[in-house]
CSV table of N, CA and C in Angstrom, one decimal:
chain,number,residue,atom,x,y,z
A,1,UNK,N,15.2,4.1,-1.5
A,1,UNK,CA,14.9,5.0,-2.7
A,1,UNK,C,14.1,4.3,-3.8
A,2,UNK,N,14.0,3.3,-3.9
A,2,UNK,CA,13.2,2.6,-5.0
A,2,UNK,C,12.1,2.5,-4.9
A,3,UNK,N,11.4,3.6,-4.0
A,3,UNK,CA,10.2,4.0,-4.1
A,3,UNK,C,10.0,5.3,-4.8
A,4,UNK,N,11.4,6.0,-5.3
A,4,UNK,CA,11.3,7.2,-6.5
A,4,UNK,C,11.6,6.7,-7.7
A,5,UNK,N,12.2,5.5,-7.9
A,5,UNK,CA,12.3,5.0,-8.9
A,5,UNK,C,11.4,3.9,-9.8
A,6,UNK,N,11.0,4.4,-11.4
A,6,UNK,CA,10.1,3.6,-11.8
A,6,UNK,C,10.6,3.3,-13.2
A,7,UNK,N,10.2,1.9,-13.7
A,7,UNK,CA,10.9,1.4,-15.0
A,7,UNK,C,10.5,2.5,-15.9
A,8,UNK,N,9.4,3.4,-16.2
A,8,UNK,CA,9.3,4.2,-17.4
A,8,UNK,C,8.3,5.1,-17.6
A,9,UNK,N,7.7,6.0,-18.2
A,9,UNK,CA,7.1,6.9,-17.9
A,9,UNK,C,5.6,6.5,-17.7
A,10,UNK,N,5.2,5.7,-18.2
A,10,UNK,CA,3.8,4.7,-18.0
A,10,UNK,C,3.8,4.4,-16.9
A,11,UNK,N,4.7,4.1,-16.1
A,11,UNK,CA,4.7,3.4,-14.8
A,11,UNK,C,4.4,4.5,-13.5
A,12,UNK,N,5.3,5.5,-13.6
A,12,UNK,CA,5.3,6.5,-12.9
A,12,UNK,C,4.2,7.2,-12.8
A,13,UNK,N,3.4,7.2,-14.3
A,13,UNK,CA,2.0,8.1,-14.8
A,13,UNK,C,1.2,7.2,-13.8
A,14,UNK,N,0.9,6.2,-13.8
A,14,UNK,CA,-0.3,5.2,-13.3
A,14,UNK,C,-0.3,4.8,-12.1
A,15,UNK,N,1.2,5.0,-11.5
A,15,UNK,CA,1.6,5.0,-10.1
A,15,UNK,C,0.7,6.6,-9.6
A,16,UNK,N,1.2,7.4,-9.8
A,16,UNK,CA,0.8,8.8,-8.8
A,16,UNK,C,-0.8,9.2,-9.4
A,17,UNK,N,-1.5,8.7,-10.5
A,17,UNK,CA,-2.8,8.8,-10.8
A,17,UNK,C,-3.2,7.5,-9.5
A,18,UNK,N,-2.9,6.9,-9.2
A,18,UNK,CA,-3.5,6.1,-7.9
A,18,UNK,C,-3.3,6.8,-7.1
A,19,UNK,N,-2.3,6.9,-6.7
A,19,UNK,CA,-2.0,7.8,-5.7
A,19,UNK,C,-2.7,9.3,-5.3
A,20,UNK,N,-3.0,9.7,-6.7
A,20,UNK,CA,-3.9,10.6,-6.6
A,20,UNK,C,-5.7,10.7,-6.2
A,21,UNK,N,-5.8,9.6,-7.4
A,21,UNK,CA,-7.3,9.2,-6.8
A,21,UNK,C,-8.0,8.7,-5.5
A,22,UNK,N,-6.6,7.8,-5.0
A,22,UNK,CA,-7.2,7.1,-3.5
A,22,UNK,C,-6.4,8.3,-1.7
A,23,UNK,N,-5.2,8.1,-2.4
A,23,UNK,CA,-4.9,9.4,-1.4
A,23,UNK,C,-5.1,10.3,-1.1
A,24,UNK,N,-5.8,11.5,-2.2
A,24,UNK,CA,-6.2,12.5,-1.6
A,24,UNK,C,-7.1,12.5,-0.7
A,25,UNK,N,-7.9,11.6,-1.0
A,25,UNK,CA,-9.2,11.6,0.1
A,25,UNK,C,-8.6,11.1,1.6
A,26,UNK,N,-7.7,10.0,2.0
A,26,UNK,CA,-7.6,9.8,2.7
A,26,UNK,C,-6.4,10.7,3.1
A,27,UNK,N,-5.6,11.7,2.7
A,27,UNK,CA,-5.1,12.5,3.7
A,27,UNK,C,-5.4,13.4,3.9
A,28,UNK,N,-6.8,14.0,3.2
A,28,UNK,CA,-8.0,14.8,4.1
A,28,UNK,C,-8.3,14.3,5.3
A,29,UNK,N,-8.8,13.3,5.1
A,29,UNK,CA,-9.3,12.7,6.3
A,29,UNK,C,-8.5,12.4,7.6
A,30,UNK,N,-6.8,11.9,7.4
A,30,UNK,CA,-5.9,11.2,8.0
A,30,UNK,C,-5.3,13.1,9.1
A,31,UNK,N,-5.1,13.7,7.5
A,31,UNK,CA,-4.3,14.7,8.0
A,31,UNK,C,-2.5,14.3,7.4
A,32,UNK,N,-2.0,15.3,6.5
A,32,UNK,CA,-0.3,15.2,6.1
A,32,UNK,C,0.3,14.5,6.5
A,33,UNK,N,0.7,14.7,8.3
A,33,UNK,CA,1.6,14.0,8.8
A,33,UNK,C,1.4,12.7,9.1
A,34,UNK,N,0.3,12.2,9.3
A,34,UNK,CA,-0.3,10.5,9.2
A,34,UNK,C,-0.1,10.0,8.3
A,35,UNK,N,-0.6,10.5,7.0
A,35,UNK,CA,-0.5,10.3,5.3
A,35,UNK,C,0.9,10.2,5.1
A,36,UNK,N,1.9,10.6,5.7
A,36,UNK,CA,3.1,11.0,4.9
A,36,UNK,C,4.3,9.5,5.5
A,37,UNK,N,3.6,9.7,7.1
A,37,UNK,CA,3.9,8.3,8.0
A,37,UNK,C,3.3,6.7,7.1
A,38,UNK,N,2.0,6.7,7.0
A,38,UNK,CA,1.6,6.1,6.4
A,38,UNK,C,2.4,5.3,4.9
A,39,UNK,N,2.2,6.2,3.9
A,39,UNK,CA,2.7,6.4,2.8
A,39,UNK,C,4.6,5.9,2.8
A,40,UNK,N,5.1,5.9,4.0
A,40,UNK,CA,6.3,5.3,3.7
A,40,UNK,C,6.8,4.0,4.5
A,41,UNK,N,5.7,3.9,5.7
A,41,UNK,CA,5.7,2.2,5.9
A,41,UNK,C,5.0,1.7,5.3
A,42,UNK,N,3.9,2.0,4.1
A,42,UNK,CA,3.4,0.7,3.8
A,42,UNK,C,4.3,0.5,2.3
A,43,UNK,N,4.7,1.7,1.7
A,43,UNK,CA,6.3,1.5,0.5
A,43,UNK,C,7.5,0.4,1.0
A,44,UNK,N,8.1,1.3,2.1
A,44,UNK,CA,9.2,0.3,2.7
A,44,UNK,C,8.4,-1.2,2.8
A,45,UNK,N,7.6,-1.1,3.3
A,45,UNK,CA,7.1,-2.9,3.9
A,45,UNK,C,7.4,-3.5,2.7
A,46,UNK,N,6.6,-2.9,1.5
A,46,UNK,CA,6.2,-3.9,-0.1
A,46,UNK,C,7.7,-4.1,0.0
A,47,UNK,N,8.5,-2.6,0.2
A,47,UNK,CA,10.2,-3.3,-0.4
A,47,UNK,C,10.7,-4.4,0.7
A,48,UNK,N,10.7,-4.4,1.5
A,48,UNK,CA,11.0,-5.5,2.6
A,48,UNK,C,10.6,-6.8,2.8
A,49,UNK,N,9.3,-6.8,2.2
A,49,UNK,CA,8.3,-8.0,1.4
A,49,UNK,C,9.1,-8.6,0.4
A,50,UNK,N,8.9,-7.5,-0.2
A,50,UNK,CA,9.6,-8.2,-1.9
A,50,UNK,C,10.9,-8.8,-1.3
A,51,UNK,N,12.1,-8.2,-0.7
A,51,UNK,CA,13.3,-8.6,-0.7
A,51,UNK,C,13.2,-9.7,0.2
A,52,UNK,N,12.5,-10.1,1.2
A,52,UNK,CA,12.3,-11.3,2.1
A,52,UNK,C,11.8,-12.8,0.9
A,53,UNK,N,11.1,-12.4,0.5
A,53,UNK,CA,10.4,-13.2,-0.8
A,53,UNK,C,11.5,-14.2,-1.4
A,54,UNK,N,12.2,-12.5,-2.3
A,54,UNK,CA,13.4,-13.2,-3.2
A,54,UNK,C,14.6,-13.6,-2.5
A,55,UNK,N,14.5,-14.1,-1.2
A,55,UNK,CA,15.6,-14.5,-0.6
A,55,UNK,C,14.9,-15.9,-0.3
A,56,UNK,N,13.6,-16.3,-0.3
A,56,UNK,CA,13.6,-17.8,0.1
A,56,UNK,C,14.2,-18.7,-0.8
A,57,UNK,N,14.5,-20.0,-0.7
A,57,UNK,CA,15.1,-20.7,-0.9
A,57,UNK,C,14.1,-21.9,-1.8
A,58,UNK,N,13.3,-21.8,-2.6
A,58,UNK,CA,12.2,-22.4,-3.4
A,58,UNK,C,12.3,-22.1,-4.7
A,59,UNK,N,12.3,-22.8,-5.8
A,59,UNK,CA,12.2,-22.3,-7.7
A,59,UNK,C,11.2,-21.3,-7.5
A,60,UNK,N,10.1,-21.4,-6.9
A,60,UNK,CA,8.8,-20.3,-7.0
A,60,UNK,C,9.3,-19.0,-7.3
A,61,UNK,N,10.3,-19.2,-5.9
A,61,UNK,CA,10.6,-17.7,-5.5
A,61,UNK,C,12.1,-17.0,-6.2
A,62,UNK,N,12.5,-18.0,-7.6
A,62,UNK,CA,13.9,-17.9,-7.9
A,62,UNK,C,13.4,-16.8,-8.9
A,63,UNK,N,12.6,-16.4,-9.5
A,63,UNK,CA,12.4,-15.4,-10.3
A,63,UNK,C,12.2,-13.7,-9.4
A,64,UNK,N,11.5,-13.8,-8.5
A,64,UNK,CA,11.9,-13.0,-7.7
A,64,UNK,C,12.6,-12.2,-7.5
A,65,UNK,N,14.0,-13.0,-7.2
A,65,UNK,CA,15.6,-12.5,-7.0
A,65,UNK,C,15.8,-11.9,-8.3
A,66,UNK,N,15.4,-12.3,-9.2
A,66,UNK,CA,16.1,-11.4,-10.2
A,66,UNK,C,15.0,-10.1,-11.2
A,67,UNK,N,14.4,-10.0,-10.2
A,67,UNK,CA,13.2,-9.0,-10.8
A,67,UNK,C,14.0,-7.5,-10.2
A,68,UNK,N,13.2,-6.4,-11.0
A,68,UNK,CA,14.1,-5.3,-10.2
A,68,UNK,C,12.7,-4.9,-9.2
A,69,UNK,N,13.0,-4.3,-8.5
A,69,UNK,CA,12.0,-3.9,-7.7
A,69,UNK,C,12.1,-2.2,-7.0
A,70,UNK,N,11.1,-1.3,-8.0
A,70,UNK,CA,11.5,0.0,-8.2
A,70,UNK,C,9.6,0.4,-8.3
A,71,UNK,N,9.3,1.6,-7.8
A,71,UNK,CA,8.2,2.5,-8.3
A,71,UNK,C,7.5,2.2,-6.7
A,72,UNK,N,6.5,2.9,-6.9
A,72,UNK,CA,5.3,3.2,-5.4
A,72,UNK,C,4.1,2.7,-5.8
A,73,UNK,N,4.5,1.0,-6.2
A,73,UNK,CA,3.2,0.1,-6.3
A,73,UNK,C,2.9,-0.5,-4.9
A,74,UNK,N,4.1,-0.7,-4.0
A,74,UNK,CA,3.7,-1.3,-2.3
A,74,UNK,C,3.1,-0.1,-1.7
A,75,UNK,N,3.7,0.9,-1.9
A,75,UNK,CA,2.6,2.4,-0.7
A,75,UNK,C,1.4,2.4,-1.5
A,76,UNK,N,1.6,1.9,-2.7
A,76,UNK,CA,-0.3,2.7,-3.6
A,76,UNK,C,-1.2,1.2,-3.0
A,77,UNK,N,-0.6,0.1,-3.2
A,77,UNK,CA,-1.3,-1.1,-2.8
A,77,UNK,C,-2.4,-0.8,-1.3
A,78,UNK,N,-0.9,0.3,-0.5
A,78,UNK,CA,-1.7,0.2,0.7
A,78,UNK,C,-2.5,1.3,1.0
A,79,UNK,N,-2.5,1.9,-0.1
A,79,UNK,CA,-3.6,3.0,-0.5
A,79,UNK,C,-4.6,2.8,-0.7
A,80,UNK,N,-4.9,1.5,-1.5
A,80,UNK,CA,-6.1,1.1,-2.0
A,80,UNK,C,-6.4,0.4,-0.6
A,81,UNK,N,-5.7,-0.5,0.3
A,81,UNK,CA,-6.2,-0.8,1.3
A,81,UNK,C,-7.1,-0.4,2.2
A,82,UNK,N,-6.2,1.1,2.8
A,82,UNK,CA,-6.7,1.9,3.6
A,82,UNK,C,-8.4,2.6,2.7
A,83,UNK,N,-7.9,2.7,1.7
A,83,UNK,CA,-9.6,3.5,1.1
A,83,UNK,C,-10.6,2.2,1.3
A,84,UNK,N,-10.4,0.9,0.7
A,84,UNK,CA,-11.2,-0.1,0.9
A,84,UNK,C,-12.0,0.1,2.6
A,85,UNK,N,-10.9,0.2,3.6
A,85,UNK,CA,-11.4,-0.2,4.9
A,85,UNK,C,-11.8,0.9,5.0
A,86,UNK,N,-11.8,2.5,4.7
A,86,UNK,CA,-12.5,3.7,5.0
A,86,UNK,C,-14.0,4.0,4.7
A,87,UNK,N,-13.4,3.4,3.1
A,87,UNK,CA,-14.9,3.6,2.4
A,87,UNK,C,-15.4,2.5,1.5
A,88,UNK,N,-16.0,1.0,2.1
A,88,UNK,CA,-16.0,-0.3,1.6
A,88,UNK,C,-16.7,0.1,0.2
A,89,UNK,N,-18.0,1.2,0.5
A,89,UNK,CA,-18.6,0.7,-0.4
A,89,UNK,C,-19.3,2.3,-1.4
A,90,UNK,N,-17.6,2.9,-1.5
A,90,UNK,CA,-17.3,3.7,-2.2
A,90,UNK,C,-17.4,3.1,-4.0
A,91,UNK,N,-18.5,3.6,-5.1
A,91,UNK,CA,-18.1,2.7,-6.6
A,91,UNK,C,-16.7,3.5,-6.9
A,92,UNK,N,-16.1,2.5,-7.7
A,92,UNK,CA,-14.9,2.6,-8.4
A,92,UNK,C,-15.5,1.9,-10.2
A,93,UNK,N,-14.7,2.5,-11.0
A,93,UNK,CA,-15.0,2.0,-12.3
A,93,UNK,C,-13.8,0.5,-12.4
A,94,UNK,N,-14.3,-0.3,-12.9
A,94,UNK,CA,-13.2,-1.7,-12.8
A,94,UNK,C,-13.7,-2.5,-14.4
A,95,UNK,N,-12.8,-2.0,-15.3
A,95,UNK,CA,-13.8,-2.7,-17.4
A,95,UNK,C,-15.1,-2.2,-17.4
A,96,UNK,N,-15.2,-0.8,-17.1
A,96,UNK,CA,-16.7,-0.4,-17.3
A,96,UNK,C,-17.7,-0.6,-16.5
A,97,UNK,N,-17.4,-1.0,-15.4
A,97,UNK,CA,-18.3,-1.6,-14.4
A,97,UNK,C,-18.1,-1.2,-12.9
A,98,UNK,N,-18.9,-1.0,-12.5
A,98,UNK,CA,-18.8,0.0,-11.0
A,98,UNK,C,-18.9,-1.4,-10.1
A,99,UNK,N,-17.9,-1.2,-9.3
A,99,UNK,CA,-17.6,-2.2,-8.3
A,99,UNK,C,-17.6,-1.3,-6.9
A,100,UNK,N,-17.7,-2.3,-5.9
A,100,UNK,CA,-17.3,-1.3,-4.2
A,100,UNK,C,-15.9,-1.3,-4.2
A,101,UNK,N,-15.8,-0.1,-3.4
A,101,UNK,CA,-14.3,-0.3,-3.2
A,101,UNK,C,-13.3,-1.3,-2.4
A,102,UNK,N,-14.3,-2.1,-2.1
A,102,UNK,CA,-13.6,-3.2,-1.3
A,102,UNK,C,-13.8,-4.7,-1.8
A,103,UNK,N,-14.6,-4.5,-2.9
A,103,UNK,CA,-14.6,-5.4,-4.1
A,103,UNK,C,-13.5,-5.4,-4.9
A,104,UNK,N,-12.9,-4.1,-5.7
A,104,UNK,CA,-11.7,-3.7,-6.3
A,104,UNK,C,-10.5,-3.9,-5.7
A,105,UNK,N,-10.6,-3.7,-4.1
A,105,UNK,CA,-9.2,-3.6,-3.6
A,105,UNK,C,-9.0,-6.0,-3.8
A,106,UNK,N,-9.7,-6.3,-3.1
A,106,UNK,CA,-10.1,-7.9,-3.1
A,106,UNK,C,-9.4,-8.5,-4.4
A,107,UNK,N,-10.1,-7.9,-5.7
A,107,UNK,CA,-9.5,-8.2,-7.3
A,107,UNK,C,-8.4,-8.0,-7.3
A,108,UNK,N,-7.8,-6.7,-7.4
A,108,UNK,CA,-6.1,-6.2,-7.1
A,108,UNK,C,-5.5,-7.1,-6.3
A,109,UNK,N,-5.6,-7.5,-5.1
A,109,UNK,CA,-5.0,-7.9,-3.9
A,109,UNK,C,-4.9,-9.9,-4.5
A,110,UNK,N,-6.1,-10.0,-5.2
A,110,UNK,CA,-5.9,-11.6,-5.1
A,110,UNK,C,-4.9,-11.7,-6.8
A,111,UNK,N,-5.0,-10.6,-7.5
A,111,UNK,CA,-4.3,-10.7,-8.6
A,111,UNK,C,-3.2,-10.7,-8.4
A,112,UNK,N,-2.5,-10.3,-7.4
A,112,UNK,CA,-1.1,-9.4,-6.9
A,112,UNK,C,-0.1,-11.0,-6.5
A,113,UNK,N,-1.6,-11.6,-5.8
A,113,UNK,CA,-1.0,-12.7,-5.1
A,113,UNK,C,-1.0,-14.2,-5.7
A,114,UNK,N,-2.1,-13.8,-6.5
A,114,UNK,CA,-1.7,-15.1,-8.0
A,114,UNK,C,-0.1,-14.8,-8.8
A,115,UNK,N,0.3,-13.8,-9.2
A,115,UNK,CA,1.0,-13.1,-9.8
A,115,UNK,C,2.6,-13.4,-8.9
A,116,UNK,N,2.2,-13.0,-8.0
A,116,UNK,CA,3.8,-13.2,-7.2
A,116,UNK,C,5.2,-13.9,-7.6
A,117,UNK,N,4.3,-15.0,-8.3
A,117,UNK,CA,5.4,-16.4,-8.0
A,117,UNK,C,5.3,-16.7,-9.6
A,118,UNK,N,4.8,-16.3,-10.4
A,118,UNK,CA,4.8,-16.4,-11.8
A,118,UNK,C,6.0,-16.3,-12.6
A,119,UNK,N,6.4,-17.1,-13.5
A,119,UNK,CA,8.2,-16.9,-13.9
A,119,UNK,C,7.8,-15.7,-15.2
A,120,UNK,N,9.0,-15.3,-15.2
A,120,UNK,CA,9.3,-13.9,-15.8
A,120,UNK,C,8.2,-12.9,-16.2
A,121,UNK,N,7.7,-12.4,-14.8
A,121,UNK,CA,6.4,-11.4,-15.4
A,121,UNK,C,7.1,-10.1,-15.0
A,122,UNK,N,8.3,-9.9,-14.8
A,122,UNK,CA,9.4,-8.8,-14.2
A,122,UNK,C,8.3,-7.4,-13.5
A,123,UNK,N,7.5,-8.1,-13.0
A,123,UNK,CA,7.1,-7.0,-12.1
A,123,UNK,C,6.8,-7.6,-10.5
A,124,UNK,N,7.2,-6.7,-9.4
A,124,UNK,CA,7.2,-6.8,-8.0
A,124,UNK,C,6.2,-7.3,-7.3
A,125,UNK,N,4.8,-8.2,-8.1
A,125,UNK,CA,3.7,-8.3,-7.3
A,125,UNK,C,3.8,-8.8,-5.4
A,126,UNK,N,5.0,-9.0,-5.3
A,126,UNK,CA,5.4,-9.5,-3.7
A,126,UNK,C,5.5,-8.0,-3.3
A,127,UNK,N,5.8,-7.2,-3.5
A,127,UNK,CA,6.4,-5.2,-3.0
A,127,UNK,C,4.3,-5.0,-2.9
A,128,UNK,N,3.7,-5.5,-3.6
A,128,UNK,CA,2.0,-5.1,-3.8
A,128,UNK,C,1.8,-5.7,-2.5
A,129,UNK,N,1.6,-7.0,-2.3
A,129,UNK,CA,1.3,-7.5,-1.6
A,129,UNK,C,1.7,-7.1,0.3
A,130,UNK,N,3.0,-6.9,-0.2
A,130,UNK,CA,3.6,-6.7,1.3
A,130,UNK,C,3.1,-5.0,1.6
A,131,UNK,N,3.0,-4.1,0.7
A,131,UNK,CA,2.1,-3.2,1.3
A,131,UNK,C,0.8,-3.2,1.5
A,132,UNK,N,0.3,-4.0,1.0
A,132,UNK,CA,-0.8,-4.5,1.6
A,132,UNK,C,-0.8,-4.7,3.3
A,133,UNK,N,0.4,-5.6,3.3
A,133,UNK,CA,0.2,-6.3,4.4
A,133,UNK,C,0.2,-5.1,5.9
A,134,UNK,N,1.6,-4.3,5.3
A,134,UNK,CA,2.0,-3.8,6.3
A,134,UNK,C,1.0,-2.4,6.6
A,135,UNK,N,0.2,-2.2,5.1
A,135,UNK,CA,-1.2,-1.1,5.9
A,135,UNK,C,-1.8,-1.9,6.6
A,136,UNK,N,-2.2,-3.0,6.7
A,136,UNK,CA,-3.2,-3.8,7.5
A,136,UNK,C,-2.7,-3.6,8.8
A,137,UNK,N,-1.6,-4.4,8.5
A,137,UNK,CA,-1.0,-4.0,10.3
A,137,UNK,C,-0.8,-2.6,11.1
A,138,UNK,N,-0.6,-1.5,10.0
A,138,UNK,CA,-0.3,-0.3,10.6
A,138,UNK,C,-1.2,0.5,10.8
A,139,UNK,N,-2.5,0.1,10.0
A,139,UNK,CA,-3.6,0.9,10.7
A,139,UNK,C,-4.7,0.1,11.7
A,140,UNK,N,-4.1,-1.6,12.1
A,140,UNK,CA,-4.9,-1.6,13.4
A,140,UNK,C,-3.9,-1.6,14.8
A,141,UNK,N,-3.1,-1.1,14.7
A,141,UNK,CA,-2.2,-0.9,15.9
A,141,UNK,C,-3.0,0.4,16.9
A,142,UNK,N,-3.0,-0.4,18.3
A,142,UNK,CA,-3.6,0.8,18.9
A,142,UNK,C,-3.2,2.6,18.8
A,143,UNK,N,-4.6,3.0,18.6
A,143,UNK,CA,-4.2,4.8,18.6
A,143,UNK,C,-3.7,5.0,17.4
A,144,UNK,N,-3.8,4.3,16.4
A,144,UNK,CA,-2.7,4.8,14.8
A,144,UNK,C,-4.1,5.5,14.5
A,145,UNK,N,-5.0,4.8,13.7
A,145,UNK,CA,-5.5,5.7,12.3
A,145,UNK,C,-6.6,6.8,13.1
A,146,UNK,N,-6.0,8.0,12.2
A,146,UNK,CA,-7.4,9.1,12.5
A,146,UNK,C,-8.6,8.9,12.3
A,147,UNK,N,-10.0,8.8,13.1
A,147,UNK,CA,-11.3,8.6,12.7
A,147,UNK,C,-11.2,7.2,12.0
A,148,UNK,N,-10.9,6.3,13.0
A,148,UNK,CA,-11.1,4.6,12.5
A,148,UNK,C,-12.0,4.2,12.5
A,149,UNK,N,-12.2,3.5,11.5
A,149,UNK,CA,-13.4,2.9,11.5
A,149,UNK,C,-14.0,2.0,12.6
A,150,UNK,N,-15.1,1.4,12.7
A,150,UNK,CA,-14.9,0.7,14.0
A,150,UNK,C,-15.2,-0.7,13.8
A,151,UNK,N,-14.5,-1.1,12.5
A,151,UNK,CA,-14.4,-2.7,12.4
A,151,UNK,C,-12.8,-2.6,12.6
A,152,UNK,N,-12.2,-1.8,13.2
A,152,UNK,CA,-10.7,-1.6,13.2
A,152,UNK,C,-10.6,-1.5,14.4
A,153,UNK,N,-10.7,-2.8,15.3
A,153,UNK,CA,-10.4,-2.7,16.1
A,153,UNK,C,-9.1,-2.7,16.5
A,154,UNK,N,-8.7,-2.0,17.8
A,154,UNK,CA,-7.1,-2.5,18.3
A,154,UNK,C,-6.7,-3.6,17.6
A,155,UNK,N,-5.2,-3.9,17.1
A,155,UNK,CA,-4.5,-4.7,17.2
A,155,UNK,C,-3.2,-4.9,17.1
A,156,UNK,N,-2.5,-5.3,16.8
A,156,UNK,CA,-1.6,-5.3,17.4
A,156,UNK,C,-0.1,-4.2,17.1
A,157,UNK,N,1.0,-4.3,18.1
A,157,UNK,CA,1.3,-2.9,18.1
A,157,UNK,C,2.4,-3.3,18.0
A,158,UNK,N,3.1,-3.8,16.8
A,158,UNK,CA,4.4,-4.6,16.0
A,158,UNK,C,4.7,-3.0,15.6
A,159,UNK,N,3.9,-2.0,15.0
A,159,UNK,CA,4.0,-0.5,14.3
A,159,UNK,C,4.6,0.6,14.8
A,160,UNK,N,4.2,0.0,16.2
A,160,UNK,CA,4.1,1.6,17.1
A,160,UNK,C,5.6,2.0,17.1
A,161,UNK,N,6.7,1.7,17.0
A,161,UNK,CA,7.7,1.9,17.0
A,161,UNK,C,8.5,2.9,15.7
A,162,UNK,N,8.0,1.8,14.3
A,162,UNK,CA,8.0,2.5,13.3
A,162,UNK,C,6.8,4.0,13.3
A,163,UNK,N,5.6,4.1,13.8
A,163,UNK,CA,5.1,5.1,13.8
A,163,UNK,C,6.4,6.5,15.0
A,164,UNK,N,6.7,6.2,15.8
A,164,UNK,CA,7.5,7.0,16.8
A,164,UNK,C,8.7,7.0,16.1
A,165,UNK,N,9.3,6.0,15.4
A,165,UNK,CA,10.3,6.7,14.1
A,165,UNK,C,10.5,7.9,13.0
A,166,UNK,N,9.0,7.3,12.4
A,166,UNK,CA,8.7,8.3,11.5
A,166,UNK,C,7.9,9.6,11.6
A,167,UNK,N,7.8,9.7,13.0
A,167,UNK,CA,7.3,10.9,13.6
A,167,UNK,C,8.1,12.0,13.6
A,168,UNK,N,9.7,11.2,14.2
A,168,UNK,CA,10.4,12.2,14.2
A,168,UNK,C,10.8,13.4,12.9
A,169,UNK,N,10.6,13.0,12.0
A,169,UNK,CA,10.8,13.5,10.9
A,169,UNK,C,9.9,14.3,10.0
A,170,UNK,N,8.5,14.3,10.9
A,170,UNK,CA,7.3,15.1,10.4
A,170,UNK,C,7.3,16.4,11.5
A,171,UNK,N,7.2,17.6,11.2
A,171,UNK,CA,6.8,18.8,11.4
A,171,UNK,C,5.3,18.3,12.2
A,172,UNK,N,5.7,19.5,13.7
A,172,UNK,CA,4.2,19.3,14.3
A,172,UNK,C,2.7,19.9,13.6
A,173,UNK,N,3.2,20.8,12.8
A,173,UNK,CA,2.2,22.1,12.3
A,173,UNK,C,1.9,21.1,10.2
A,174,UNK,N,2.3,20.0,10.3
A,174,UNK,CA,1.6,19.8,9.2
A,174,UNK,C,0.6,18.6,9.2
A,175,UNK,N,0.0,18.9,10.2
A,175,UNK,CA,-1.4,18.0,10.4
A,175,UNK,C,-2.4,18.5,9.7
């Protein structure tokens, strides 16, 4: 559930305005029921991320454990993923300045991962990261993404399981 929950109304606002801008396009393209599959393994992953993180055993990772980790910054992370690999070289505005979209996603993604291990910055950049991760893996698993790109090749099929999970729970007729 701490993908419905966010520290405060700023957070929430700037969560679903991503969500808005990079998702709508790709669940045109994906189709609901893929988007909606999509949209909650690459959330769950960030949370699974994050909580694997704050369980290692290192000072890096002792701030971690005690961060709260709440909002749909791991599924939007992997929002921006999936648009990066859709449409590389889509502009995005980034301080006034038009960047590709796979320039933007790169900035986010290495900020996320500088950020991780930082003491008291009480935000989840490990939950960013790990949706990251887990779009990457879930849209090159064989047969996953609708109209793949074709630098997406096959690989590996760690997903396919969670995709036949979360099938069951999508309506045939909302593709």
């Amino acid at each position: 559930t701490y993908l419905f929950l966010h520290g405060n109304l700023t957070h929430i606002l700037f969560n679903m305005l991503g969500v808005w801008m990079f998702g709508v396009e790709l669940e045109r393209r994906w189709g609901t029921r893929f988007f909606v599959q999509y949209y909650a393994v690459t959330g769950i992953g960030g949370g699974l991320t994050f909580l694997l993180i704050s369980l290692l055993p290192f000072q890096a990772a002792a701030m971690t454990y005690v961060t709260p980790a709440v909002g749909a910054s791991g599924a939007l992370f992997g929002l921006l993923l999936a648009f990066a690999i859709y449409y590389p070289e889509r502009p995005i505005m980034l301080l006034l300045v038009f960047v590709p979209a796979r320039v933007f996603v790169m900035i986010y993604g290495g900020f996320a991962l500088l950020n991780t291990f930082q003491p008291s910055r009480g935000v989840a950049d490990a939950a960013h990261l790990g949706g990251m991760l887990f779009a990457w893996l879930f849209l090159r698993a064989p047969g996953r993404a609708p109209g793949r790109p074709a630098h997406l090749a096959d690989g590996p099929t760690l997903f396919a399981a969670a995709r036949d999970w979360f099938g069951r729970f999508t309506r045939a007729g909302d593709e």
